[in-house]
Short mmCIF file of C-alpha atoms in Angstrom, two decimals:
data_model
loop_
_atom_site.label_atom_id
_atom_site.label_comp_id
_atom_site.label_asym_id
_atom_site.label_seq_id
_atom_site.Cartn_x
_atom_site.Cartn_y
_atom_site.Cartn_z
CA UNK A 1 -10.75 -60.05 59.09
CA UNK A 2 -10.65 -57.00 61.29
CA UNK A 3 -13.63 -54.49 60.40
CA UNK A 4 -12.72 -51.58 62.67
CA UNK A 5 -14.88 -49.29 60.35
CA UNK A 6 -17.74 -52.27 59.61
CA UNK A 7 -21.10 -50.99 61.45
CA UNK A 8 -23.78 -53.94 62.27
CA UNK A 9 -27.45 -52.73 61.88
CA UNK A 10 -29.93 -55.04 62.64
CA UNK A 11 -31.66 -54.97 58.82
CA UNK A 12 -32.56 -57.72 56.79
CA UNK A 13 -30.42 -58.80 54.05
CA UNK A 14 -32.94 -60.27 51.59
CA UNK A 15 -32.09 -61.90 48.23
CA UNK A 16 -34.02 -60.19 45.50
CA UNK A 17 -32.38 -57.73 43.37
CA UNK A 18 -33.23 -54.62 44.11
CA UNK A 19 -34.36 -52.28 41.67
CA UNK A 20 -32.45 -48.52 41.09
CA UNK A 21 -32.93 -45.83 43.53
CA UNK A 22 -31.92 -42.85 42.72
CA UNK A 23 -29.13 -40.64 45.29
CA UNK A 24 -29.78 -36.73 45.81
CA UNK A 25 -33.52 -36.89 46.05
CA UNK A 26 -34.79 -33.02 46.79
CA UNK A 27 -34.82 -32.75 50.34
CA UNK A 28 -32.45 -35.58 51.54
CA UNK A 29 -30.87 -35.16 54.93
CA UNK A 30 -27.62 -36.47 56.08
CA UNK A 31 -26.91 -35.86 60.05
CA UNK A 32 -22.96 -36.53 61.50
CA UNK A 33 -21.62 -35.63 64.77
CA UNK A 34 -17.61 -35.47 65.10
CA UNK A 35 -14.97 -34.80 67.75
CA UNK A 36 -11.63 -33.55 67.03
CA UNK A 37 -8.68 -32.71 69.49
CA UNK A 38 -10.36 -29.03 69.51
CA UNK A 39 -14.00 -29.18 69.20
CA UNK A 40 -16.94 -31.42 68.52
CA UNK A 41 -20.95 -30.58 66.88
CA UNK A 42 -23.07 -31.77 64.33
CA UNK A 43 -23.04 -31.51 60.45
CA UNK A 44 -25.67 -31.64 57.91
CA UNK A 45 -26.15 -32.17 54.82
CA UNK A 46 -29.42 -31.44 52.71
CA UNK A 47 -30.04 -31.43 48.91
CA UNK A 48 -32.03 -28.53 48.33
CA UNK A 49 -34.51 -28.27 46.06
CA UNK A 50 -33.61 -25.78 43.24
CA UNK A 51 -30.90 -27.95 40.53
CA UNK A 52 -28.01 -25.71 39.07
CA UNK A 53 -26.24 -26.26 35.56
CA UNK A 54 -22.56 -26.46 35.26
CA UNK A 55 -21.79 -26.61 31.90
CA UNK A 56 -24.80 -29.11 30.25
CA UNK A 57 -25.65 -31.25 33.38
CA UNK A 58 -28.16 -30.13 35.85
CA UNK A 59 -26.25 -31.01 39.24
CA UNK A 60 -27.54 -30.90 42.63
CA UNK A 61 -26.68 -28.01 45.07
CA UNK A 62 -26.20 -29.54 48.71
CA UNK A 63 -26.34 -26.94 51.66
CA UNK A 64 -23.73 -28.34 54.80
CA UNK A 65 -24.33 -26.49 58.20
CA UNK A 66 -21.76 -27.16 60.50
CA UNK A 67 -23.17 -26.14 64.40
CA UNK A 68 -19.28 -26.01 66.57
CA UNK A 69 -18.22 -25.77 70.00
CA UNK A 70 -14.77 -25.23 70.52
CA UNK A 71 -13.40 -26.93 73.54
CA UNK A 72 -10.20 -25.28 73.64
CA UNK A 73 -12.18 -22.50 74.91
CA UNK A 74 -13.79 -21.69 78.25
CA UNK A 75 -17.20 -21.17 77.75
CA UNK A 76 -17.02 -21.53 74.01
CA UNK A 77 -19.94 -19.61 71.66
CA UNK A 78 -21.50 -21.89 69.56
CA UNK A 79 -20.37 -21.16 66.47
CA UNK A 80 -22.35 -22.27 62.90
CA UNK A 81 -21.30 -21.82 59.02
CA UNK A 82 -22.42 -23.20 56.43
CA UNK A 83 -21.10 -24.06 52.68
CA UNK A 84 -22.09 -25.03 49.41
CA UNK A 85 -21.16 -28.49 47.48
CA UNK A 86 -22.40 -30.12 44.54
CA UNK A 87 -23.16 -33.54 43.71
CA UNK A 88 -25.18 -35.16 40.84
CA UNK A 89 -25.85 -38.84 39.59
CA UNK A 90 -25.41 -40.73 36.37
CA UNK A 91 -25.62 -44.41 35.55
CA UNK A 92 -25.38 -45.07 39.24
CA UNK A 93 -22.17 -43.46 39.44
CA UNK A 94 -21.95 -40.58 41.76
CA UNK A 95 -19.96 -37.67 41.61
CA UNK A 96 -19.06 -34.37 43.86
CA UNK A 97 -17.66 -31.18 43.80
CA UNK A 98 -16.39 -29.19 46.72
CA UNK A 99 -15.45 -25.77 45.85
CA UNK A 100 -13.00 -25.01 49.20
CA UNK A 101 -11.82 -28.48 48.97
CA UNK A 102 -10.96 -29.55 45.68
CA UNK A 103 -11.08 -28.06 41.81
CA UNK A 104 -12.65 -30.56 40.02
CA UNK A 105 -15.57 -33.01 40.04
CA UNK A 106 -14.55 -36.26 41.60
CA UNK A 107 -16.26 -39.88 41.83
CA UNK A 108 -17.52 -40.64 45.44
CA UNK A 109 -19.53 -43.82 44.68
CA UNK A 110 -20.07 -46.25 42.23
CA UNK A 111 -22.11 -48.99 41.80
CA UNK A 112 -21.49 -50.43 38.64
CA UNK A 113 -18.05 -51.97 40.49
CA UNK A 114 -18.18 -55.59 41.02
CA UNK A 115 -16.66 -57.69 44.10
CA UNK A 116 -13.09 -57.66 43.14
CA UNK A 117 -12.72 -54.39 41.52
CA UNK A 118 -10.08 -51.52 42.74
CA UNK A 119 -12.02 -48.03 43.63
CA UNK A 120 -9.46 -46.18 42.45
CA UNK A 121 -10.59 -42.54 43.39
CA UNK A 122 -11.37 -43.63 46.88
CA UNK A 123 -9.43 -41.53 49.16
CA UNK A 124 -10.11 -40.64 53.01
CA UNK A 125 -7.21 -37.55 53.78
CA UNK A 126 -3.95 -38.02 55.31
CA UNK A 127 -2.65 -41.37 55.59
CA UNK A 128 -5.67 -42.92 53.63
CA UNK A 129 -4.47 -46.21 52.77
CA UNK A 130 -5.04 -48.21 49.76
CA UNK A 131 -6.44 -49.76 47.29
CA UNK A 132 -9.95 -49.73 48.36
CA UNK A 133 -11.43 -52.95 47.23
CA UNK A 134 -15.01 -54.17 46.40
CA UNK A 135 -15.21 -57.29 48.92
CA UNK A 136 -19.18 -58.12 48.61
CA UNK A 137 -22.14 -56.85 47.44
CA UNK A 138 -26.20 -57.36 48.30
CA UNK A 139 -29.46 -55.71 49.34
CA UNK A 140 -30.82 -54.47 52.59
CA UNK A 141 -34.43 -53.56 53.03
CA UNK A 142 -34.63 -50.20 55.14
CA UNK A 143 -38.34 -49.39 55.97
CA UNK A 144 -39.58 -51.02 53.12
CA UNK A 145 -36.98 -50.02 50.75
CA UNK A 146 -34.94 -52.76 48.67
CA UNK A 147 -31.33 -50.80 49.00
CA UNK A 148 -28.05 -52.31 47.23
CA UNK A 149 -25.10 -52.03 49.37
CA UNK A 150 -21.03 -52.48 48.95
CA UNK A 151 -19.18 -53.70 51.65
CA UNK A 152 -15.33 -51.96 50.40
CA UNK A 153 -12.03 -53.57 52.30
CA UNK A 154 -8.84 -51.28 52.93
CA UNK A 155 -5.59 -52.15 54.63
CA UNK A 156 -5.76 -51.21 58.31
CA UNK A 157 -3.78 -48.29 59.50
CA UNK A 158 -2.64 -49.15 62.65
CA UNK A 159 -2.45 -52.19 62.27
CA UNK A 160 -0.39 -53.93 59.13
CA UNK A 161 -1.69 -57.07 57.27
CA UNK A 162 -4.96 -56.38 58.79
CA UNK A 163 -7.84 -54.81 56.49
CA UNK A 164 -10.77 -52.37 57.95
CA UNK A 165 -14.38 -52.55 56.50
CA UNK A 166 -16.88 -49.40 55.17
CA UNK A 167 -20.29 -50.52 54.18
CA UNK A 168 -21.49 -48.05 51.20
CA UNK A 169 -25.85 -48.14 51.05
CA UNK A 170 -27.13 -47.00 47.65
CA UNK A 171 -28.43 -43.49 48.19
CA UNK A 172 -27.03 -43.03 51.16
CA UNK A 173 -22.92 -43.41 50.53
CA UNK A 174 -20.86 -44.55 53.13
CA UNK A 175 -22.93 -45.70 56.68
CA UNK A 176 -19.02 -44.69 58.08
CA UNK A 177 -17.63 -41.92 56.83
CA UNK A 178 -18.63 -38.39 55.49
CA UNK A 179 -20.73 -38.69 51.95
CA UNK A 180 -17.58 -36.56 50.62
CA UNK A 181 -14.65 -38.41 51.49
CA UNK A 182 -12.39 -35.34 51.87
CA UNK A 183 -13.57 -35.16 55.25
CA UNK A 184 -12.94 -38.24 56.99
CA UNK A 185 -9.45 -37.89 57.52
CA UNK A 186 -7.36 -41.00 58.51
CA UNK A 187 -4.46 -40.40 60.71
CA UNK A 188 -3.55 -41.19 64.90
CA UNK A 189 -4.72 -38.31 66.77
CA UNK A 190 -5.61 -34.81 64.76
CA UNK A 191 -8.39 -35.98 63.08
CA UNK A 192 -12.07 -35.19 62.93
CA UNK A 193 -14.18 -38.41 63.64
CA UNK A 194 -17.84 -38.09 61.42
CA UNK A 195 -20.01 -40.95 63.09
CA UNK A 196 -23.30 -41.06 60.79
CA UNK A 197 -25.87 -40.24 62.68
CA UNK A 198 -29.34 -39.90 60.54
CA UNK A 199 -30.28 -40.23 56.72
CA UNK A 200 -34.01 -39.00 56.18
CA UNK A 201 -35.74 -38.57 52.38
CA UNK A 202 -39.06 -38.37 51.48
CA UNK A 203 -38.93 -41.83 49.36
CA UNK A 204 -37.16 -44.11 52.44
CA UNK A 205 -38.33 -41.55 55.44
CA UNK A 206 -35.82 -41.11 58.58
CA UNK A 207 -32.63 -43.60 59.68
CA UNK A 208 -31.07 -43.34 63.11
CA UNK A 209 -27.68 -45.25 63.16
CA UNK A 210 -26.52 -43.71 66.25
CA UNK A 211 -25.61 -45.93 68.68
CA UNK A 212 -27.61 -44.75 71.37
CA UNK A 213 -30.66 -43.60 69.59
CA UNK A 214 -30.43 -40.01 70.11
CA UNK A 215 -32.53 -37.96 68.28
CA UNK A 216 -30.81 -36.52 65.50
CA UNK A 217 -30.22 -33.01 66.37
CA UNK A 218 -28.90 -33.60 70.03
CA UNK A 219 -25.78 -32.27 70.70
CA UNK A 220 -23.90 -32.87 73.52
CA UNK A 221 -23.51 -29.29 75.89
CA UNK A 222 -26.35 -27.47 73.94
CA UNK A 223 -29.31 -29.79 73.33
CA UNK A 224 -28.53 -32.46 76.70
CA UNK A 225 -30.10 -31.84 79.95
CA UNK A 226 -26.20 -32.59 81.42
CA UNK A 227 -24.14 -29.77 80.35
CA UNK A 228 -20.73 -30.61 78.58
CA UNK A 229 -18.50 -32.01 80.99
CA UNK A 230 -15.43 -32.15 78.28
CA UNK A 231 -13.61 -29.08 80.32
CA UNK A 232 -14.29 -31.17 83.64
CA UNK A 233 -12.35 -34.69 82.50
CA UNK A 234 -9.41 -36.22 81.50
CA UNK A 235 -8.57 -38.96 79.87
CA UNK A 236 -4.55 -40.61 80.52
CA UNK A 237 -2.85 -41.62 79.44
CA UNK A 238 -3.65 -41.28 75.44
CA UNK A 239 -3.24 -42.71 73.49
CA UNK A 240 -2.83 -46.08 75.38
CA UNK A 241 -1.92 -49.85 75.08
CA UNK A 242 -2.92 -51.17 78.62
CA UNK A 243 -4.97 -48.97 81.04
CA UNK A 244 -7.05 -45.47 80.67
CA UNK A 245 -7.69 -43.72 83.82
CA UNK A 246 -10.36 -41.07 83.84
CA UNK A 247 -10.30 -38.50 85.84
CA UNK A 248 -13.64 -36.21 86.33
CA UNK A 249 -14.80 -34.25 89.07
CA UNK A 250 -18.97 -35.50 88.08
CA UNK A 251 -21.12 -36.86 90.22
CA UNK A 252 -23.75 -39.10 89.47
CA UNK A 253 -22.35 -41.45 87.09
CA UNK A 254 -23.36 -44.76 87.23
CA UNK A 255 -21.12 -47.18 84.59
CA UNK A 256 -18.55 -46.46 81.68
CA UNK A 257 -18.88 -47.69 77.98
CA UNK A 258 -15.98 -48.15 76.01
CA UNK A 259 -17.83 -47.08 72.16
CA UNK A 260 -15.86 -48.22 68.92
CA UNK A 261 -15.70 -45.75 66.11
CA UNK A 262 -19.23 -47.20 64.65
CA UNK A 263 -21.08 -47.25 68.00
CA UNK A 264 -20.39 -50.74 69.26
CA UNK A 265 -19.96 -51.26 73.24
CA UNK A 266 -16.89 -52.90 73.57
CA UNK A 267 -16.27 -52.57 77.14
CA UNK A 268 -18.80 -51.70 80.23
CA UNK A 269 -17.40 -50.65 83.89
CA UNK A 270 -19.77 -50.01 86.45
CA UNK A 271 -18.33 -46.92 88.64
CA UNK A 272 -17.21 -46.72 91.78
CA UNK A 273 -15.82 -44.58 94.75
CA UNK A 274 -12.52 -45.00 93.70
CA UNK A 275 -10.99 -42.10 91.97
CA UNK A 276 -9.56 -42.15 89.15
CA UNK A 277 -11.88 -45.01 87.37
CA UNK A 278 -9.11 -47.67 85.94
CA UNK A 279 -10.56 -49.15 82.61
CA UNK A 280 -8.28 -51.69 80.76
CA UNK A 281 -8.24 -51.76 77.08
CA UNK A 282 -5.54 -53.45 76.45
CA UNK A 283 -8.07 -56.56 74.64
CA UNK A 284 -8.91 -54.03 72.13
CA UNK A 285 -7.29 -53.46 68.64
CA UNK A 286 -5.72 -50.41 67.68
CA UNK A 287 -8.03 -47.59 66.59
CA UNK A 288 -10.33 -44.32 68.21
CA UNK A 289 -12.84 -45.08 70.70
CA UNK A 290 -15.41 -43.47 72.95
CA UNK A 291 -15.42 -43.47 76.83
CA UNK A 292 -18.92 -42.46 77.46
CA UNK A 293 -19.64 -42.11 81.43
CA UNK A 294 -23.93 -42.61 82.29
CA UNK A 295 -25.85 -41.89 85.02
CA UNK A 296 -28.82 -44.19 86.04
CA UNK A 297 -31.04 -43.32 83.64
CA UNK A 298 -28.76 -43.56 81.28
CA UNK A 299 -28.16 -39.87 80.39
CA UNK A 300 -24.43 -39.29 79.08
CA UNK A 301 -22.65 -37.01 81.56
CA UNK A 302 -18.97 -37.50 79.71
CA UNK A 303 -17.41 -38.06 76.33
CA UNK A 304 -14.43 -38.14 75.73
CA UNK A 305 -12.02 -39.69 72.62
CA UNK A 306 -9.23 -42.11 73.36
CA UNK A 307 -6.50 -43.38 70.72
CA UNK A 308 -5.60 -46.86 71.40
CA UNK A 309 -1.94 -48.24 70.67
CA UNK A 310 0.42 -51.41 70.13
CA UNK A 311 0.28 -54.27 72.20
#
């Protein structure tokens, strides 16, 4: 089985059952940086502490700031907004409600499913596929913290017969994907790509699942010591099936990492003089990956998004 989606961290998986944590704790932080075809940044999520009522349940209001470049733009502002969503939990089941996304209160998690069961209301934009299927359930410990998880199966989209993997942490949501699932849109080439970054609470303290360990607020262009090289490199052809060429006028860069959509390195080339750098990909399976270009000390002076196709 193919997990295109299926991140590895290196936690324990222990065997006692753990006992119920509760999701939305006051102060909970989410952190995800995404790329699109026009613009990449950071959002956040973070409970806040005041509750709100709609009609008799007291529901948790969760702030999102969104900080934006555009890369479309020459010397793009940085551009930040913010919005309001709701969330609240009950009998481990836990549900949302995004006012500029959708009119009603929908189920994003639930862990009363069983291996085997259909998540029904699972849906991931555009050409989500389905059904979304309960495949295996356990515990992690995370700093200390006995966590249930679900891993949840899907048919592949690019690739048919195959199935693609989420992992779903209790009071976390999905490791791969956006908490709400409106915003991980699946389709080729025009969608926005959340990677989860960080999940910190005051019960389980701070996670870092990005894939190079970078603190949680950098963003690439404003926070790096190497400015944004995005309007300095291309990336052809892509999508691809064979070879990528990239083309950059950077100095300084050392190797290449080919990064799958949950931070794996697939594929290292150490650079040369030879312009443009050939990388073959053609060993990979169809998906979105990361060409990340490093210096010697193993600052990132490029990133750039590649489709990969067919074979």
């Amino acid at each position: 089985m193919k997990s295109v989606f299926y991140i590895f961290i290196q936690l324990g998986i222990i065997s006692s059952i753990s006992g119920q944590n509760h999701w939305l704790v006051p102060g909970s932080k989410w952190t995800y940086e995404f790329g699109s075809m026009v613009g990449y940044g950071l959002t956040r999520l973070e409970v806040m502490q005041q509750d709100t009522i709609f009609g008799t349940k007291h529901v948790k209001k969760i702030l999102s700031t969104t900080i934006y470049i555009n890369t479309g733009i020459i010397n793009s502002p940085v551009d930040t907004f913010t919005e309001i969503s709701y969330a609240f939990e009950e009998n481990q089941i836990v549900y949302g409600y995004e006012p500029n996304w959708f009119e009603n209160w929908n189920v994003l998690y639930d862990f009363n499913k069983n291996v085997g069961d259909t998540l029904q209301y699972m849906y991931f934009g555009g050409w989500s596929p389905s059904p979304f299927v309960v495949d295996s359930t356990g515990t992690i410990e995370i700093n200390g913290n006995s966590l249930s998880f679900q891993d949840i199966i899907f048919p592949d989209l690019f690739e048919p017969g195959e199935m693609s993997k989420i992992r779903v942490i209790e009071g976390l949501g999905s490791i791969n994907s956006f908490f709400f699932h409106s915003h991980t849109i699946i389709q080729p080439f025009d969608f926005p790509t959340y990677s989860f970054r960080c999940y910190e609470d005051p019960d389980i303290g701070l996670i870092n699942l990005s894939h190079d360990q970078v603190d949680c607020d950098f963003i690439e262009g404003i926070s790096a010591s190497h400015t944004a090289s995005i309007l300095k490199t291309t990336v052809v052809p892509n999508p691809a099936t064979d070879d990528v060429f990239v083309h950059t006028d950077l100095q300084g860069i050392h190797k290449i990492l080919v990064v799958d959509i949950v931070g794996k390195v697939r594929i290292v080339e150490y650079a040369d003089a030879h312009e443009p750098m050939k990388i073959n990909i053609s060993e990979l399976e169809n998906g979105i990956f990361f060409i990340l270009g490093e210096d010697k000390a193993g600052g990132i002076l490029l990133r750039e998004k590649i489709s990969k196709v067919g074979n």
